[in-house]
PDB file of C-alpha atoms and ligand atoms in Angstrom:
ATOM      1  CA  MET A 221       0.018   0.031  -0.004  1.00  0.00           C
ATOM      2  CA  ARG A 222       1.616   3.265  -1.148  1.00  0.00           C
ATOM      3  CA  ASN A 223      -0.882   5.739   0.275  1.00  0.00           C
ATOM      4  CA  LEU A 224       0.694   8.747   1.873  1.00  0.00           C
ATOM      5  CA  LYS A 225      -0.218  11.979   3.519  1.00  0.00           C
ATOM      6  CA  ILE A 226       2.427  14.643   3.780  1.00  0.00           C
ATOM      7  CA  GLU A 227       1.756  18.028   5.429  1.00  0.00           C
ATOM      8  CA  THR A 228       3.927  21.063   4.753  1.00  0.00           C
ATOM      9  CA  GLY A 229       3.513  24.644   5.858  1.00  0.00           C
ATOM     10  CA  ARG A 230       0.869  25.387   3.090  1.00  0.00           C
ATOM     11  CA  LEU A 231       0.119  22.078   1.461  1.00  0.00           C
ATOM     12  CA  VAL A 232      -1.272  18.615   1.926  1.00  0.00           C
ATOM     13  CA  ILE A 233      -0.042  15.874  -0.441  1.00  0.00           C
ATOM     14  CA  THR A 234      -2.321  12.979  -0.337  1.00  0.00           C
ATOM     15  CA  LYS A 235      -4.075  10.323  -2.473  1.00  0.00           C
ATOM     16  CA  PHE A 236      -6.614  10.781  -5.219  1.00  0.00           C
ATOM     17  CA  ASP A 237     -10.314  10.187  -4.773  1.00  0.00           C
ATOM     18  CA  GLU A 238     -13.181  10.471  -7.300  1.00  0.00           C
ATOM     19  CA  SER A 239     -14.184  13.817  -6.018  1.00  0.00           C
ATOM     20  CA  MET A 240     -11.085  15.299  -7.737  1.00  0.00           C
ATOM     21  CA  VAL A 241     -12.098  14.410 -11.234  1.00  0.00           C
ATOM     22  CA  GLU A 242     -13.168  17.857 -12.279  1.00  0.00           C
ATOM     23  CA  SER A 243     -10.254  19.723 -10.648  1.00  0.00           C
ATOM     24  CA  VAL A 244      -7.710  17.293 -12.164  1.00  0.00           C
ATOM     25  CA  HIS A 245      -9.339  17.681 -15.649  1.00  0.00           C
ATOM     26  CA  LEU A 246      -9.335  21.553 -15.351  1.00  0.00           C
ATOM     27  CA  ASN A 247      -5.816  21.792 -14.018  1.00  0.00           C
ATOM     28  CA  SER A 248      -4.480  19.494 -16.785  1.00  0.00           C
ATOM     29  CA  LEU A 249      -5.719  21.875 -19.571  1.00  0.00           C
ATOM     30  CA  ASP A 250      -3.027  24.546 -18.807  1.00  0.00           C
ATOM     31  CA  GLU A 251      -0.864  25.862 -21.707  1.00  0.00           C
ATOM     32  CA  ASN A 252       2.265  24.921 -19.723  1.00  0.00           C
ATOM     33  CA  ASN A 253       1.077  21.370 -19.377  1.00  0.00           C
ATOM     34  CA  ARG A 254       0.157  21.057 -23.046  1.00  0.00           C
ATOM     35  CA  LYS A 255       3.680  22.335 -23.973  1.00  0.00           C
ATOM     36  CA  PHE A 256       5.783  20.399 -21.518  1.00  0.00           C
ATOM     37  CA  VAL A 257       3.853  17.302 -20.559  1.00  0.00           C
ATOM     38  CA  PRO A 258       1.248  16.773 -23.307  1.00  0.00           C
ATOM     39  CA  ASP A 259       0.710  13.145 -22.266  1.00  0.00           C
ATOM     40  CA  GLU A 260      -0.751  14.423 -18.928  1.00  0.00           C
ATOM     41  CA  VAL A 261      -3.477  16.641 -20.485  1.00  0.00           C
ATOM     42  CA  PHE A 262      -6.923  14.990 -19.920  1.00  0.00           C
ATOM     43  CA  GLU A 263      -9.366  16.520 -22.428  1.00  0.00           C
ATOM     44  CA  THR A 264     -12.574  14.997 -21.127  1.00  0.00           C
ATOM     45  CA  LEU A 265     -14.085  14.273 -17.604  1.00  0.00           C
ATOM     46  CA  GLU A 266     -14.465  10.627 -18.654  1.00  0.00           C
ATOM     47  CA  GLU A 267     -10.790  10.280 -19.629  1.00  0.00           C
ATOM     48  CA  THR A 268      -9.826  11.962 -16.307  1.00  0.00           C
ATOM     49  CA  ARG A 269     -12.087   9.621 -14.291  1.00  0.00           C
ATOM     50  CA  GLU A 270     -10.537   6.577 -15.903  1.00  0.00           C
ATOM     51  CA  THR A 271      -7.077   7.863 -15.270  1.00  0.00           C
ATOM     52  CA  ILE A 272      -7.840   8.639 -11.536  1.00  0.00           C
ATOM     53  CA  LEU A 273      -9.368   5.134 -11.008  1.00  0.00           C
ATOM     54  CA  PHE A 274      -6.209   3.628 -12.591  1.00  0.00           C
ATOM     55  CA  LEU A 275      -3.860   5.749 -10.418  1.00  0.00           C
ATOM     56  CA  MET A 276      -5.888   4.863  -7.300  1.00  0.00           C
ATOM     57  CA  LYS A 277      -5.225   1.115  -8.122  1.00  0.00           C
ATOM     58  CA  CYS A 278      -1.572   1.871  -8.496  1.00  0.00           C
ATOM     59  CA  TYR A 279      -1.323   2.761  -4.754  1.00  0.00           C
ATOM     60  CA  ASP A 280      -2.056  -0.921  -4.090  1.00  0.00           C
ATOM     61  CA  GLY A 281       0.051  -2.504  -6.796  1.00  0.00           C
ATOM     62  CA  GLU A 282       3.637  -3.865  -6.757  1.00  0.00           C
ATOM     63  CA  ASN A 283       6.515  -1.431  -7.598  1.00  0.00           C
ATOM     64  CA  ASN A 284       5.307  -0.745 -11.112  1.00  0.00           C
ATOM     65  CA  GLY A 285       3.657   2.687 -10.455  1.00  0.00           C
ATOM     66  CA  PRO A 286       3.151   5.401 -11.502  1.00  0.00           C
ATOM     67  CA  LEU A 287       2.525   6.792  -8.065  1.00  0.00           C
ATOM     68  CA  VAL A 288       0.756  10.135  -8.400  1.00  0.00           C
ATOM     69  CA  TYR A 289      -0.356  12.235  -5.447  1.00  0.00           C
ATOM     70  CA  PRO A 290      -2.559  15.434  -5.586  1.00  0.00           C
ATOM     71  CA  ILE A 291      -1.263  18.600  -4.030  1.00  0.00           C
ATOM     72  CA  ILE A 292      -4.008  20.352  -2.022  1.00  0.00           C
ATOM     73  CA  LEU A 293      -3.828  23.796  -0.508  1.00  0.00           C
ATOM     74  CA  LYS A 294      -4.772  23.896   3.139  1.00  0.00           C
ATOM     75  CA  SER A 295      -7.607  26.118   2.089  1.00  0.00           C
ATOM     76  CA  GLY A 296      -8.907  23.094   0.040  1.00  0.00           C
ATOM     77  CA  GLU A 297      -8.066  23.770  -3.646  1.00  0.00           C
ATOM     78  CA  ASN A 298      -6.514  20.932  -5.682  1.00  0.00           C
ATOM     79  CA  ILE A 299      -3.579  22.743  -7.309  1.00  0.00           C
ATOM     80  CA  GLY A 300      -1.578  20.001  -8.928  1.00  0.00           C
ATOM     81  CA  TYR A 301       0.301  16.770  -8.313  1.00  0.00           C
ATOM     82  CA  VAL A 302       3.641  15.246  -7.557  1.00  0.00           C
ATOM     83  CA  GLN A 303       4.591  11.802  -8.803  1.00  0.00           C
ATOM     84  CA  ALA A 304       7.151   9.021  -8.984  1.00  0.00           C
ATOM     85  CA  VAL A 305       7.202   7.093 -12.293  1.00  0.00           C
ATOM     86  CA  PRO A 306       9.113   3.813 -12.696  1.00  0.00           C
ATOM     87  CA  LEU A 307      11.831   3.895 -15.478  1.00  0.00           C
ATOM     88  CA  GLY A 308      12.644   0.183 -15.218  1.00  0.00           C
ATOM     89  CA  ASN A 309      15.716  -1.435 -13.690  1.00  0.00           C
ATOM     90  CA  SER A 310      14.597  -0.170 -10.206  1.00  0.00           C
ATOM     91  CA  GLU A 311      15.099   3.457 -11.278  1.00  0.00           C
ATOM     92  CA  TRP A 312      12.367   6.110 -10.729  1.00  0.00           C
ATOM     93  CA  GLU A 313      11.638   9.635 -12.057  1.00  0.00           C
ATOM     94  CA  ILE A 314       9.940  12.440 -10.271  1.00  0.00           C
ATOM     95  CA  GLY A 315       7.251  14.550 -11.984  1.00  0.00           C
ATOM     96  CA  TYR A 316       4.955  17.460 -10.965  1.00  0.00           C
ATOM     97  CA  HIS A 317       2.489  20.005 -12.142  1.00  0.00           C
ATOM     98  CA  ILE A 318       1.116  23.117 -10.514  1.00  0.00           C
ATOM     99  CA  ALA A 319      -1.983  24.666 -12.126  1.00  0.00           C
ATOM    100  CA  GLU A 320      -1.116  27.870 -13.892  1.00  0.00           C
ATOM    101  CA  ASN A 321      -3.162  30.143 -11.598  1.00  0.00           C
ATOM    102  CA  TYR A 322      -1.069  28.994  -8.678  1.00  0.00           C
ATOM    103  CA  THR A 323       2.419  29.100 -10.161  1.00  0.00           C
ATOM    104  CA  ARG A 324       5.298  31.285  -8.984  1.00  0.00           C
ATOM    105  CA  ASN A 325       4.341  30.919  -5.321  1.00  0.00           C
ATOM    106  CA  GLY A 326       6.960  28.372  -4.451  1.00  0.00           C
ATOM    107  CA  TYR A 327       4.345  25.434  -4.295  1.00  0.00           C
ATOM    108  CA  ALA A 328       6.219  23.097  -6.585  1.00  0.00           C
ATOM    109  CA  THR A 329       9.426  23.597  -4.673  1.00  0.00           C
ATOM    110  CA  GLU A 330       7.680  23.075  -1.340  1.00  0.00           C
ATOM    111  CA  ALA A 331       5.928  19.908  -2.549  1.00  0.00           C
ATOM    112  CA  VAL A 332       8.986  18.374  -4.181  1.00  0.00           C
ATOM    113  CA  MET A 333      11.197  19.078  -1.186  1.00  0.00           C
ATOM    114  CA  ALA A 334       8.798  17.266   1.101  1.00  0.00           C
ATOM    115  CA  PHE A 335       7.881  14.449  -1.291  1.00  0.00           C
ATOM    116  CA  VAL A 336      11.448  13.313  -2.215  1.00  0.00           C
ATOM    117  CA  PRO A 337      12.508  11.884   1.208  1.00  0.00           C
ATOM    118  CA  VAL A 338       9.134  10.287   1.815  1.00  0.00           C
ATOM    119  CA  ILE A 339       8.814   8.567  -1.613  1.00  0.00           C
ATOM    120  CA  THR A 340      12.443   7.371  -1.740  1.00  0.00           C
ATOM    121  CA  LYS A 341      11.960   5.799   1.691  1.00  0.00           C
ATOM    122  CA  LEU A 342       8.614   4.233   0.729  1.00  0.00           C
ATOM    123  CA  LEU A 343      10.196   2.786  -2.523  1.00  0.00           C
ATOM    124  CA  GLY A 344      13.350   1.717  -0.776  1.00  0.00           C
ATOM    125  CA  ILE A 345      15.554   3.613  -3.221  1.00  0.00           C
ATOM    126  CA  THR A 346      18.496   5.989  -2.663  1.00  0.00           C
ATOM    127  CA  GLN A 347      18.207   8.093  -5.734  1.00  0.00           C
ATOM    128  CA  ILE A 348      15.530   9.491  -8.029  1.00  0.00           C
ATOM    129  CA  TRP A 349      15.794  11.185 -11.522  1.00  0.00           C
ATOM    130  CA  GLY A 350      14.337  14.572 -12.560  1.00  0.00           C
ATOM    131  CA  ILE A 351      14.197  14.807 -16.340  1.00  0.00           C
ATOM    132  CA  CYS A 352      12.967  17.893 -18.281  1.00  0.00           C
ATOM    133  CA  ARG A 353      13.313  19.941 -21.379  1.00  0.00           C
ATOM    134  CA  GLY A 354      16.123  22.438 -21.350  1.00  0.00           C
ATOM    135  CA  ASP A 355      13.669  25.258 -22.070  1.00  0.00           C
ATOM    136  CA  ASN A 356      11.462  24.369 -19.029  1.00  0.00           C
ATOM    137  CA  ILE A 357      13.190  26.931 -16.878  1.00  0.00           C
ATOM    138  CA  ALA A 358      10.653  26.685 -14.016  1.00  0.00           C
ATOM    139  CA  SER A 359      11.086  22.922 -13.800  1.00  0.00           C
ATOM    140  CA  ARG A 360      14.886  23.152 -13.841  1.00  0.00           C
ATOM    141  CA  LYS A 361      14.730  25.645 -11.062  1.00  0.00           C
ATOM    142  CA  VAL A 362      12.423  23.436  -8.961  1.00  0.00           C
ATOM    143  CA  LEU A 363      14.914  20.531  -9.348  1.00  0.00           C
ATOM    144  CA  GLU A 364      17.953  22.663  -8.600  1.00  0.00           C
ATOM    145  CA  LYS A 365      16.336  24.222  -5.513  1.00  0.00           C
ATOM    146  CA  CYS A 366      15.405  20.697  -4.252  1.00  0.00           C
ATOM    147  CA  SER A 367      19.080  19.517  -4.436  1.00  0.00           C
ATOM    148  CA  PHE A 368      18.855  17.509  -7.701  1.00  0.00           C
ATOM    149  CA  LYS A 369      22.255  17.660  -9.494  1.00  0.00           C
ATOM    150  CA  LEU A 370      22.577  17.969 -13.273  1.00  0.00           C
ATOM    151  CA  GLN A 371      24.049  14.791 -14.769  1.00  0.00           C
ATOM    152  CA  ASN A 372      23.910  15.546 -18.428  1.00  0.00           C
ATOM    153  CA  LYS A 373      22.326  17.590 -21.195  1.00  0.00           C
ATOM    154  CA  SER A 374      21.677  16.100 -24.603  1.00  0.00           C
ATOM    155  CA  ILE A 375      19.480  16.441 -27.674  1.00  0.00           C
ATOM    156  CA  GLY A 376      17.097  13.546 -27.573  1.00  0.00           C
ATOM    157  CA  ASN A 377      13.531  12.207 -27.645  1.00  0.00           C
ATOM    158  CA  TYR A 378      11.364  13.896 -25.114  1.00  0.00           C
ATOM    159  CA  LYS A 379       7.691  12.687 -25.168  1.00  0.00           C
ATOM    160  CA  GLY A 380       7.953  11.859 -28.916  1.00  0.00           C
ATOM    161  CA  GLU A 381       9.710  15.143 -29.962  1.00  0.00           C
ATOM    162  CA  LYS A 382      13.313  16.145 -30.390  1.00  0.00           C
ATOM    163  CA  HIS A 383      14.437  18.536 -27.621  1.00  0.00           C
ATOM    164  CA  GLU A 384      17.362  19.443 -25.503  1.00  0.00           C
ATOM    165  CA  VAL A 385      16.886  17.160 -22.393  1.00  0.00           C
ATOM    166  CA  TYR A 386      18.339  17.900 -18.978  1.00  0.00           C
ATOM    167  CA  LYS A 387      18.788  14.931 -16.640  1.00  0.00           C
ATOM    168  CA  TYR A 388      19.105  15.566 -12.933  1.00  0.00           C
ATOM    169  CA  LEU A 389      19.619  13.097 -10.060  1.00  0.00           C
ATOM    170  CA  TYR A 390      18.838  13.372  -6.452  1.00  0.00           C
ATOM    171  CA  SER A 391      20.936  11.043  -4.280  1.00  0.00           C
ATOM    172  CA  ILE A 392      20.601  10.363  -0.568  1.00  0.00           C
ATOM    173  CA  THR A 393      24.145  10.705   0.738  1.00  0.00           C
TER     174      THR A 393
HETATM  175  C1  COA B 368       7.272  23.611 -13.399  1.00  0.00           C
HETATM  176  C2  COA B 368       6.142  23.999 -12.427  1.00  0.00           C
HETATM  177  C3  COA B 368       5.742  22.774 -11.718  1.00  0.00           C
HETATM  178  C4  COA B 368       6.673  25.082 -11.466  1.00  0.00           C
HETATM  179  O1  COA B 368       5.648  25.331 -10.529  1.00  0.00           O
HETATM  180  P1  COA B 368       5.785  26.537  -9.497  1.00  0.00           P
HETATM  181  O2  COA B 368       4.863  26.210  -8.376  1.00  0.00           O
HETATM  182  O3  COA B 368       5.504  27.782 -10.280  1.00  0.00           O
HETATM  183  O4  COA B 368       7.264  26.485  -9.064  1.00  0.00           O
HETATM  184  P2  COA B 368       7.898  27.405  -7.907  1.00  0.00           P
HETATM  185  O5  COA B 368       6.908  28.570  -7.591  1.00  0.00           O
HETATM  186  O6  COA B 368       8.341  26.495  -6.822  1.00  0.00           O
HETATM  187  O7  COA B 368       9.101  28.112  -8.619  1.00  0.00           O
HETATM  188  C5  COA B 368      10.357  27.519  -8.836  1.00  0.00           C
HETATM  189  C6  COA B 368      11.167  28.628  -9.593  1.00  0.00           C
HETATM  190  O8  COA B 368      10.706  28.681 -10.984  1.00  0.00           O
HETATM  191  C7  COA B 368      10.406  30.068 -11.311  1.00  0.00           C
HETATM  192  N1  COA B 368       9.303  30.005 -12.310  1.00  0.00           N
HETATM  193  C8  COA B 368       7.971  29.589 -12.088  1.00  0.00           C
HETATM  194  N2  COA B 368       7.349  29.663 -13.235  1.00  0.00           N
HETATM  195  C9  COA B 368       8.161  30.225 -14.186  1.00  0.00           C
HETATM  196  C10 COA B 368       8.099  30.394 -15.514  1.00  0.00           C
HETATM  197  N3  COA B 368       6.889  30.226 -16.187  1.00  0.00           N
HETATM  198  N4  COA B 368       9.212  30.918 -16.184  1.00  0.00           N
HETATM  199  C11 COA B 368      10.348  31.111 -15.589  1.00  0.00           C
HETATM  200  N5  COA B 368      10.591  30.769 -14.207  1.00  0.00           N
HETATM  201  C12 COA B 368       9.450  30.356 -13.522  1.00  0.00           C
HETATM  202  C13 COA B 368      10.028  30.730  -9.942  1.00  0.00           C
HETATM  203  O9  COA B 368      10.093  32.072 -10.049  1.00  0.00           O
HETATM  204  C14 COA B 368      11.049  30.037  -9.052  1.00  0.00           C
HETATM  205  O10 COA B 368      12.338  30.616  -9.275  1.00  0.00           O
HETATM  206  P3  COA B 368      12.955  31.524  -8.123  1.00  0.00           P
HETATM  207  O11 COA B 368      12.998  30.745  -6.828  1.00  0.00           O
HETATM  208  O12 COA B 368      14.263  31.881  -8.741  1.00  0.00           O
HETATM  209  O13 COA B 368      12.040  32.734  -8.026  1.00  0.00           O
HETATM  210  C15 COA B 368       4.874  24.593 -13.216  1.00  0.00           C
HETATM  211  O14 COA B 368       5.324  25.648 -14.020  1.00  0.00           O
HETATM  212  C16 COA B 368       4.223  23.536 -14.118  1.00  0.00           C
HETATM  213  O15 COA B 368       3.463  22.740 -13.672  1.00  0.00           O
HETATM  214  N6  COA B 368       4.554  23.507 -15.447  1.00  0.00           N
HETATM  215  C17 COA B 368       3.926  22.495 -16.341  1.00  0.00           C
HETATM  216  C18 COA B 368       4.210  21.138 -16.010  1.00  0.00           C
HETATM  217  C19 COA B 368       5.752  20.884 -16.050  1.00  0.00           C
HETATM  218  O16 COA B 368       6.504  21.381 -16.821  1.00  0.00           O
HETATM  219  N7  COA B 368       6.120  19.913 -15.178  1.00  0.00           N
HETATM  220  C20 COA B 368       7.485  19.480 -15.076  1.00  0.00           C
HETATM  221  C21 COA B 368       7.802  18.537 -16.204  1.00  0.00           C
HETATM  222  S1  COA B 368       9.498  18.007 -16.099  1.00  0.00           S
END
């Protein structure tokens, strides 16, 4: 069981439930999401519901994830998610989205900083990757502020398109 509940100063990181279908759908339609993570845009409520039901089952599965957790403001709004996605060979990658109306408030940094120690412990791993497009300045800043270290930059396939790709690694020392 990979349920979790993390509380930070302003946020609660918890598990999905069906009441979040509409907010997840609306959050996913952001321009930033379309540009940088087009595979995480859910165009319809039905597609969103199916995805959430699938993700809820993943909490109970073996270590084949993805493990995705909504980020809720203490005032109640669902503002995004943070996730760990298996890459194979026991390696995992972190991912995150903050809905556009809530960006530039430090929420992604606050969520990732709290999530990394908890999810690495839960998965029994000592390192986790952060992989993003070179032109995703906000994402690179989040990783760097959360102590991920740049391992390499290369031109390669990113979600089916050719882009400069930055690969960061967080290691527990
Ligand atoms: C990347 C993302 C999660 C950042 O969320 P956020 O809550 O705004 O991040 P933070 O507020 O913690 O900001 C981190 C840094 O990025 C900067 N930043 C935020 N949005 C930015 C933007 N659009 N352009 C440039 N810098 C930006 C912040 O100012 C901050 O830098 P600072 O500490 O030097 O001021 C959000 O923009 C997003 O969800 N984007 C779409 C999905 C995505 O790209 N996910 C990552 C895939 S690898």
